[in-house]
Short mmCIF file of C-alpha atoms in Angstrom, two decimals:
data_model
loop_
_atom_site.label_atom_id
_atom_site.label_comp_id
_atom_site.label_asym_id
_atom_site.label_seq_id
_atom_site.Cartn_x
_atom_site.Cartn_y
_atom_site.Cartn_z
CA MET D 9 18.82 39.11 -2.10
CA GLN D 10 16.67 39.04 -5.20
CA LYS D 11 13.34 40.84 -5.16
CA ALA D 12 10.70 38.74 -3.44
CA GLU D 13 8.24 37.01 -5.76
CA ARG D 14 4.64 36.11 -4.94
CA THR D 15 3.09 32.66 -5.28
CA ASP D 16 -0.29 32.67 -7.01
CA ASN D 17 -2.61 30.38 -8.97
CA ASN D 18 -0.53 30.62 -12.13
CA PHE D 19 2.69 29.73 -10.34
CA PHE D 20 1.05 26.62 -8.92
CA LYS D 21 -0.59 25.58 -12.17
CA ASN D 22 2.62 26.02 -14.17
CA ASN D 23 4.82 24.02 -11.79
CA TYR D 24 2.73 21.29 -10.17
CA PRO D 25 3.80 17.86 -11.53
CA ARG D 26 0.75 16.26 -13.13
CA ARG D 27 0.55 12.51 -13.40
CA SER D 28 0.85 10.67 -16.70
CA ARG D 29 -1.93 8.47 -18.05
CA ASN D 30 0.59 5.62 -17.96
CA SER D 31 1.77 6.25 -14.40
CA TYR D 32 1.69 3.87 -11.47
CA LYS D 33 2.06 4.49 -7.74
CA ASN D 34 5.86 4.50 -7.52
CA LEU D 35 6.12 7.04 -10.34
CA ASN D 36 4.09 9.54 -8.32
CA GLY D 37 6.46 9.80 -5.40
CA LYS D 38 7.30 7.68 -2.37
CA VAL D 39 7.07 9.52 0.95
CA PHE D 40 8.46 8.01 4.14
CA ILE D 41 7.05 9.66 7.25
CA VAL D 42 8.71 9.35 10.67
CA ALA D 43 6.12 10.76 13.04
CA GLY D 44 3.85 10.21 16.00
CA SER D 45 4.16 9.05 19.59
CA LYS D 46 1.89 7.68 22.28
CA ASP D 47 0.56 11.13 23.13
CA MET D 48 0.47 12.49 19.56
CA PRO D 49 -0.68 9.78 17.14
CA GLY D 50 -2.77 12.33 15.25
CA ALA D 51 0.31 14.11 13.94
CA ALA D 52 1.31 11.01 11.96
CA VAL D 53 -2.26 10.55 10.75
CA LEU D 54 -2.60 14.14 9.52
CA ALA D 55 0.76 14.15 7.73
CA ALA D 56 0.03 10.85 5.96
CA ARG D 57 -3.50 11.81 4.92
CA ALA D 58 -2.29 15.15 3.61
CA ALA D 59 0.53 13.52 1.62
CA TYR D 60 -1.89 11.22 -0.15
CA ARG D 61 -4.38 14.00 -0.85
CA ALA D 62 -1.59 16.17 -2.26
CA GLY D 63 -0.76 13.49 -4.84
CA ALA D 64 1.84 11.12 -3.37
CA GLY D 65 1.74 7.68 -4.96
CA PHE D 66 2.97 5.71 -1.95
CA VAL D 67 3.19 6.67 1.73
CA THR D 68 4.92 4.67 4.47
CA VAL D 69 4.67 5.72 8.11
CA ALA D 70 7.25 4.69 10.71
CA SER D 71 5.77 5.30 14.12
CA ALA D 72 5.55 4.10 17.70
CA GLN D 73 3.51 0.92 17.98
CA GLN D 74 0.89 2.79 20.02
CA CYS D 75 -0.03 4.77 16.88
CA ARG D 76 -0.82 1.72 14.76
CA GLY D 77 -4.54 1.58 15.54
CA ALA D 78 -5.11 5.24 14.71
CA LEU D 79 -3.15 4.95 11.46
CA ILE D 80 -4.94 1.82 10.27
CA LYS D 81 -8.31 3.41 10.90
CA ALA D 82 -7.58 6.87 9.49
CA VAL D 83 -5.15 6.09 6.65
CA PRO D 84 -5.79 2.54 5.40
CA GLU D 85 -3.85 3.36 2.23
CA ALA D 86 -0.56 3.80 4.11
CA LEU D 87 2.02 1.11 4.76
CA ILE D 88 2.84 1.09 8.47
CA LEU D 89 6.24 0.33 9.93
CA ASP D 90 5.32 0.08 13.59
CA ILE D 91 8.15 -0.01 16.07
CA GLN D 92 8.28 -1.43 19.58
CA SER D 93 8.28 1.57 21.88
CA PRO D 94 7.91 0.75 25.60
CA LYS D 95 8.07 4.44 26.50
CA GLY D 96 5.61 5.50 23.80
CA TYR D 97 8.08 7.23 21.50
CA LEU D 98 10.72 6.15 19.00
CA GLY D 99 14.12 5.38 20.53
CA GLU D 100 17.50 4.16 19.35
CA SER D 101 16.02 0.74 18.53
CA ALA D 102 13.90 2.42 15.85
CA LEU D 103 16.96 3.68 14.02
CA LYS D 104 18.23 0.32 12.73
CA LYS D 105 14.77 -0.82 11.69
CA ILE D 106 14.13 2.35 9.71
CA GLN D 107 17.61 2.34 8.16
CA SER D 108 17.19 -1.28 7.08
CA TYR D 109 13.77 -0.61 5.57
CA ILE D 110 14.94 2.40 3.56
CA LYS D 111 18.02 0.51 2.34
CA GLN D 112 15.73 -2.18 0.93
CA ASN D 113 12.95 0.17 -0.18
CA LYS D 114 14.33 3.38 -1.67
CA GLN D 115 12.29 6.45 -0.78
CA ASP D 116 12.10 9.79 -2.57
CA ILE D 117 11.48 11.94 0.50
CA ILE D 118 11.60 11.58 4.28
CA LEU D 119 9.29 13.70 6.42
CA ILE D 120 10.43 13.70 10.03
CA GLY D 121 9.32 15.43 13.22
CA CYS D 122 5.52 15.61 13.43
CA GLY D 123 4.46 14.55 16.92
CA LEU D 124 7.68 12.65 17.64
CA GLY D 125 8.16 14.09 21.12
CA LYS D 126 11.37 12.67 22.61
CA GLY D 127 11.60 10.39 19.58
CA ALA D 128 13.06 13.34 17.68
CA ASP D 129 16.42 12.40 19.20
CA ILE D 130 16.99 10.04 16.24
CA THR D 131 16.69 12.88 13.70
CA PHE D 132 20.33 13.55 12.87
CA LYS D 133 21.51 9.94 12.98
CA LEU D 134 18.73 8.89 10.63
CA LEU D 135 19.03 11.73 8.13
CA ARG D 136 22.82 11.57 7.94
CA SER D 137 22.84 7.80 7.46
CA VAL D 138 20.16 7.45 4.76
CA LYS D 139 20.96 10.74 2.98
CA THR D 140 17.45 11.07 1.55
CA PRO D 141 16.03 14.57 0.92
CA ALA D 142 14.08 15.55 4.01
CA VAL D 143 11.22 17.76 5.13
CA ILE D 144 12.04 18.59 8.75
CA ASP D 145 9.24 19.76 11.00
CA ALA D 146 8.08 20.27 14.58
CA ASP D 147 9.93 18.24 17.24
CA SER D 148 12.82 17.51 14.87
CA LEU D 149 13.33 21.24 14.41
CA ASN D 150 13.60 21.70 18.16
CA PHE D 151 16.08 18.82 18.37
CA ILE D 152 18.20 20.36 15.59
CA ALA D 153 18.13 23.73 17.38
CA LYS D 154 20.01 22.08 20.26
CA ARG D 155 22.62 20.47 17.98
CA GLY D 156 23.19 23.14 15.32
CA ILE D 157 21.66 23.70 11.89
CA ASN D 158 25.13 23.71 10.31
CA LEU D 159 25.05 19.90 10.56
CA LEU D 160 22.44 19.78 7.78
CA THR D 161 24.61 21.06 4.97
CA ASP D 162 25.07 17.68 3.25
CA ILE D 163 21.35 16.82 3.22
CA PRO D 164 18.85 18.42 0.80
CA SER D 165 16.30 19.74 3.25
CA ILE D 166 13.21 21.85 3.74
CA LEU D 167 12.83 23.30 7.23
CA THR D 168 9.31 24.40 8.18
CA PRO D 169 9.50 26.50 11.38
CA HIS D 170 7.00 28.96 12.82
CA GLU D 171 8.36 32.05 14.56
CA GLY D 172 9.05 30.36 17.91
CA GLU D 173 10.90 27.49 16.25
CA ILE D 174 12.96 29.72 13.98
CA LYS D 175 14.13 31.76 16.95
CA ARG D 176 15.38 28.56 18.58
CA LEU D 177 17.09 27.49 15.34
CA LEU D 178 18.89 30.83 15.10
CA GLY D 179 20.16 30.61 18.68
CA ASP D 180 22.52 33.49 19.35
CA ILE D 181 21.78 35.14 16.02
CA SER D 182 19.37 38.01 16.60
CA PHE D 183 15.91 37.48 15.10
CA ASN D 184 14.80 39.56 12.16
CA LYS D 185 11.53 38.46 10.59
CA ASP D 186 12.57 39.66 7.13
CA THR D 187 15.89 37.83 7.05
CA ALA D 188 15.56 34.86 9.46
CA ALA D 189 14.54 32.23 6.88
CA LEU D 190 17.16 33.54 4.42
CA THR D 191 19.84 33.19 7.10
CA ILE D 192 18.92 29.59 7.85
CA SER D 193 18.78 28.75 4.15
CA ASP D 194 22.26 30.22 3.70
CA ILE D 195 23.64 28.12 6.58
CA THR D 196 22.04 24.81 5.58
CA GLY D 197 22.17 25.21 1.81
CA GLY D 198 18.55 24.08 1.75
CA VAL D 199 15.10 25.62 1.86
CA CYS D 200 13.66 27.35 4.89
CA LEU D 201 10.18 28.73 5.22
CA LEU D 202 8.83 30.92 8.00
CA LYS D 203 5.20 30.04 8.65
CA GLY D 204 2.63 32.72 9.41
CA PRO D 205 0.62 35.34 7.54
CA ASN D 206 2.26 35.67 4.10
CA THR D 207 4.58 32.72 4.73
CA GLN D 208 8.11 33.29 3.39
CA ILE D 209 9.89 30.53 1.48
CA CYS D 210 13.64 31.13 1.07
CA PHE D 211 16.47 29.47 -0.86
CA LYS D 212 19.82 30.74 -2.19
CA GLY D 213 18.97 34.39 -1.62
CA ARG D 214 15.53 34.01 -3.18
CA LYS D 215 12.34 34.72 -1.28
CA GLN D 216 8.84 33.71 -2.30
CA ILE D 217 5.86 35.24 -0.48
CA ASN D 218 2.71 33.15 -0.20
CA THR D 219 -0.63 34.79 -1.02
CA SER D 220 -3.15 32.17 0.13
CA GLY D 221 -4.49 31.15 3.53
CA ASN D 222 -6.25 32.71 6.48
CA GLU D 223 -6.06 33.00 10.27
CA GLY D 224 -8.10 29.82 10.71
CA LEU D 225 -4.86 27.91 10.06
CA ALA D 226 -3.51 29.10 13.43
CA LYS D 227 -4.46 25.85 15.10
CA ALA D 228 -2.79 22.61 16.18
CA GLY D 229 -2.31 20.13 13.34
CA SER D 230 -1.98 22.70 10.56
CA GLY D 231 1.78 22.26 10.43
CA ASP D 232 1.49 18.47 10.15
CA VAL D 233 -0.81 18.88 7.15
CA LEU D 234 1.51 21.40 5.51
CA ALA D 235 4.53 19.14 5.99
CA GLY D 236 2.69 16.21 4.40
CA ILE D 237 1.65 18.32 1.41
CA ILE D 238 5.17 19.64 0.82
CA ALA D 239 6.69 16.15 1.12
CA ALA D 240 4.24 14.76 -1.45
CA ILE D 241 4.88 17.49 -4.00
CA TRP D 242 8.66 17.27 -3.56
CA ALA D 243 8.57 13.50 -4.03
CA LYS D 244 6.59 13.92 -7.26
CA LEU D 245 9.03 16.54 -8.55
CA LEU D 246 12.04 14.36 -7.84
CA LYS D 247 10.87 11.28 -9.72
CA ASN D 248 12.36 12.46 -13.02
CA ALA D 249 14.92 14.98 -11.75
CA ALA D 250 18.68 14.62 -11.55
CA GLU D 251 20.09 14.37 -8.04
CA ALA D 252 21.71 17.78 -8.40
CA ASP D 253 18.25 19.31 -8.76
CA ALA D 254 16.96 18.11 -5.37
CA ARG D 255 17.33 21.44 -3.59
CA GLU D 256 15.91 23.44 -6.49
CA LYS D 257 12.94 21.09 -6.66
CA GLY D 258 12.58 21.48 -2.90
CA PHE D 259 12.16 25.22 -3.29
CA LEU D 260 9.42 24.70 -5.86
CA ALA D 261 7.74 22.08 -3.67
CA ALA D 262 7.78 24.33 -0.63
CA CYS D 263 6.29 27.25 -2.57
CA MET D 264 3.55 25.10 -4.08
CA GLY D 265 2.88 23.22 -0.85
CA VAL D 266 2.36 26.37 1.17
CA TYR D 267 0.10 27.80 -1.52
CA LEU D 268 -2.01 24.64 -1.83
CA HIS D 269 -2.34 24.42 1.96
CA GLY D 270 -3.59 28.00 2.18
CA PHE D 271 -5.83 27.69 -0.87
CA ALA D 272 -7.53 24.62 0.61
CA ALA D 273 -8.03 26.52 3.88
CA ASP D 274 -9.61 29.41 1.97
CA LEU D 275 -12.04 27.01 0.30
CA ALA D 276 -12.84 25.29 3.60
CA VAL D 277 -13.87 28.50 5.38
CA LYS D 278 -16.45 29.33 2.73
CA GLY D 279 -18.80 26.95 4.53
CA ILE D 280 -17.62 27.31 8.12
CA SER D 281 -16.16 29.97 10.39
CA LYS D 282 -12.41 30.53 10.55
CA GLU D 283 -12.61 29.92 14.29
CA SER D 284 -13.93 26.41 13.63
CA LEU D 285 -11.45 25.43 10.92
CA THR D 286 -9.43 22.30 11.75
CA ALA D 287 -6.48 20.61 10.09
CA SER D 288 -8.81 17.81 9.00
CA ASP D 289 -11.04 20.37 7.27
CA VAL D 290 -8.04 21.50 5.23
CA ILE D 291 -7.25 17.92 4.18
CA ALA D 292 -10.89 17.41 3.19
CA ALA D 293 -10.70 20.50 0.96
CA LEU D 294 -7.50 19.42 -0.86
CA PRO D 295 -9.21 17.42 -3.65
CA VAL D 296 -11.40 20.39 -4.61
CA ALA D 297 -8.48 22.78 -4.23
CA LEU D 298 -6.36 20.77 -6.68
CA LYS D 299 -9.29 20.48 -9.08
CA LYS D 300 -9.75 24.26 -9.11
CA LEU D 301 -6.06 25.03 -9.39
CA LEU D 302 -5.27 22.54 -12.15
CA GLY D 303 -8.50 22.91 -14.10
#
């Protein structure tokens, strides 16, 4: 393993993909989010709002029909692919509709997992059929833990587990906090980050240590926001990159996404207590965070 590097302001400023004066929405990254269920519509909302605030040019959300009202109200900028879901979560019927949409409307990145509940059962079939680089979070991580992370090797991916999720992903492999994300990255060939204080982002034997953020982020919804931020940055990076660069760009996107997420949280707690910080507060701080980081 190479010596761990640390992500700071300069790293972010030097690598974040700024938009051209002549750009239009599709040139700034298309993010397709598969998220939400009857009991967790907010997860889809938070991921979509965060993706837009992190710079995505176009965001589409595929979600259970019961989430439509919340999405329209909270993220009017997003295109919504609502899917009939009698049980309140995405089922097999969602798969063909999503596959057909992506075939007709090429996407740069898929973000899957936030608040899907039992709908996460479509994770592998969807990712392996559309073969679009994917940020894999939350319920989709738990589904993959049951099937085996070795099935992800042909898909450029970023896995975003916290400690509990990474232990499930490792299965019989004993947990070591210093090497867990590196092990998963080696198995999948993609990026794995281990969320927590000084989040680790690992890829091909490399480890980046995040230096932003605070304990106020230890609250429901924070992971949905982080996933949306990473997806947006990765989509922007991929617009002008060769296909072979997808995984490398994913590593950069994960490092910058984690840093921006933490930096926004640090700005947000200047006016409120860390105990009161919410995921929505972090999203609200993203515009100022980007302004400060990019100058």
